[in-house]
Amino acid sequence: MSDRPPLASILEAVLAAAGGPVSLERMQSVFEDHEVPSAADLREALAALRQQLQVRGLELVEVASGYRLQVRPEVAPWVARLWEEKPQRYSRALLETLALIAYRQPITRGDIEDVRGVVVSSSIMKTLLEREWVRVVGHRDVPGRPAMYATTRQFLDYFGLKSLDDMPSLQEIRELDDANRKLQLGDDAEVRQATPGSYDFTSSEEVEQRGADVLADTEQDLNAAAELVAKVEAGVFNKDTSESPEPQDELQQALARLQAKDDEPATDNSADTSSQDGDESASNHEE
C-alpha cells in the first residue's frame, strides 16, 4: 500500500488509457478491494491533477459520463495535423434540427418542421439516431402518436457538457453570433454613415486625433467581443481530443440562425428550402 504511486498519477494514467470519459465508479474498479479510494478521495485527487495540468497541453474536464483528458483548444491546431483525413462536416439542416431538439426537448418531428418551415428529411433523423445524439423518449397522445425526441448522454459528452444546464441560453447565442460578426467584419458602422463632408477639421493634428479615437473605440469593442466569444466557447463547446472543433462552431451558428428565425415573420418557402435540405443531407454523406 505504501509503495503505491500517488492517486493523482494513477488516475492520470487511467484517464489517458481509457480514451473516453471515466466515471468515479469505474475508477474505483481498477483498485484491489482493500485499497479502493472513496469518492471524496477521488475528487480530491482529480482536483490536484487538474491543477497540475494547468501548464500542460492536456486538460481534465468533467462531462456527463465522467471525467476525461482532452487537448487544450490553444494547442488543438497542431494536434489536428496528425490526421490527414478532414473532419466530417454536417449540413446546416442537420445542425438546426439537433439544436431544436436540444433546446425544446421533448419535441416531435412535426414540431421541428413547424419551426424550421421545411420538411425534416428521414436521413437527418437517421443520422442523429445512429450517432446516438438523440433518442425516442415517448409518443405524443395525438392521432398518429408521433415520436418525441430528446438528446442523450452521448450528445453531452460529444459537446463537452456535464448537463443540459451547461448549454448557453438563446440570448447568449445571439450575443455570440453578433460578436462573431463584429470580429469578422469590423466595426464599420461609423464609416458607412460618414460622408465626405461629415467632419470639419482645421488641422492635420485634429485628423490624427480623430483617427486615433476611432481606432481606440473599435479596439475596445473588438476586445469585448473577443472576451465573450472566448468565454462561451471555452465554457461550453470544448470536446474530445480526437475530433475537430468544427461541428461545435457550426452548431453555435445553427442556434443563432434559429434564434433569428424566431424573430422573423413566417414565410411560405417550404418547397424551396425543403429541396435544399435534401441536397445538403445527401452531399454531406451523413452517417
PDB file of N, CA and C in Angstrom, residues 12 61 114 133 137 154 178 219 243 245 268 282:
ATOM      1  N   GLU A  12      -4.431   9.769 -13.635  1.00  0.00           N
ATOM      2  CA  GLU A  12      -3.973  10.343 -14.901  1.00  0.00           C
ATOM      3  C   GLU A  12      -3.715   9.244 -15.928  1.00  0.00           C
ATOM      4  N   VAL A  61     -11.488  17.513 -17.858  1.00  0.00           N
ATOM      5  CA  VAL A  61     -12.837  18.080 -17.872  1.00  0.00           C
ATOM      6  C   VAL A  61     -13.824  17.039 -17.376  1.00  0.00           C
ATOM      7  N   ASP A 114     -42.422  22.677 -38.053  1.00  0.00           N
ATOM      8  CA  ASP A 114     -43.176  23.919 -37.871  1.00  0.00           C
ATOM      9  C   ASP A 114     -42.235  25.097 -37.628  1.00  0.00           C
ATOM     10  N   TRP A 133     -26.970  10.758 -30.685  1.00  0.00           N
ATOM     11  CA  TRP A 133     -27.096  12.096 -30.124  1.00  0.00           C
ATOM     12  C   TRP A 133     -28.520  12.360 -29.664  1.00  0.00           C
ATOM     13  N   VAL A 137     -38.089   9.242 -26.686  1.00  0.00           N
ATOM     14  CA  VAL A 137     -38.391   9.167 -25.254  1.00  0.00           C
ATOM     15  C   VAL A 137     -39.875   8.940 -24.984  1.00  0.00           C
ATOM     16  N   GLN A 154     -24.595  10.758 -24.785  1.00  0.00           N
ATOM     17  CA  GLN A 154     -23.550  10.853 -25.803  1.00  0.00           C
ATOM     18  C   GLN A 154     -23.491  12.255 -26.414  1.00  0.00           C
ATOM     19  N   ASP A 178     -23.541  37.892 -32.758  1.00  0.00           N
ATOM     20  CA  ASP A 178     -23.251  39.297 -33.030  1.00  0.00           C
ATOM     21  C   ASP A 178     -21.766  39.585 -32.852  1.00  0.00           C
ATOM     22  N   GLU A 219     -11.081  49.086 -31.149  1.00  0.00           N
ATOM     23  CA  GLU A 219     -10.309  48.060 -30.450  1.00  0.00           C
ATOM     24  C   GLU A 219     -11.001  47.641 -29.156  1.00  0.00           C
ATOM     25  N   GLU A 243     -11.164  14.732 -32.077  1.00  0.00           N
ATOM     26  CA  GLU A 243     -12.094  15.259 -33.056  1.00  0.00           C
ATOM     27  C   GLU A 243     -11.926  16.759 -33.206  1.00  0.00           C
ATOM     28  N   PRO A 245     -12.913  20.739 -33.664  1.00  0.00           N
ATOM     29  CA  PRO A 245     -13.967  21.539 -33.039  1.00  0.00           C
ATOM     30  C   PRO A 245     -14.971  22.112 -34.020  1.00  0.00           C
ATOM     31  N   ASP A 268     -43.789  31.463 -46.547  1.00  0.00           N
ATOM     32  CA  ASP A 268     -44.116  30.172 -47.150  1.00  0.00           C
ATOM     33  C   ASP A 268     -43.030  29.800 -48.140  1.00  0.00           C
ATOM     34  N   ALA A 282     -27.694  14.860 -48.609  1.00  0.00           N
ATOM     35  CA  ALA A 282     -27.063  13.883 -49.482  1.00  0.00           C
ATOM     36  C   ALA A 282     -25.607  14.225 -49.719  1.00  0.00           C
TER      37      ALA A 282
END
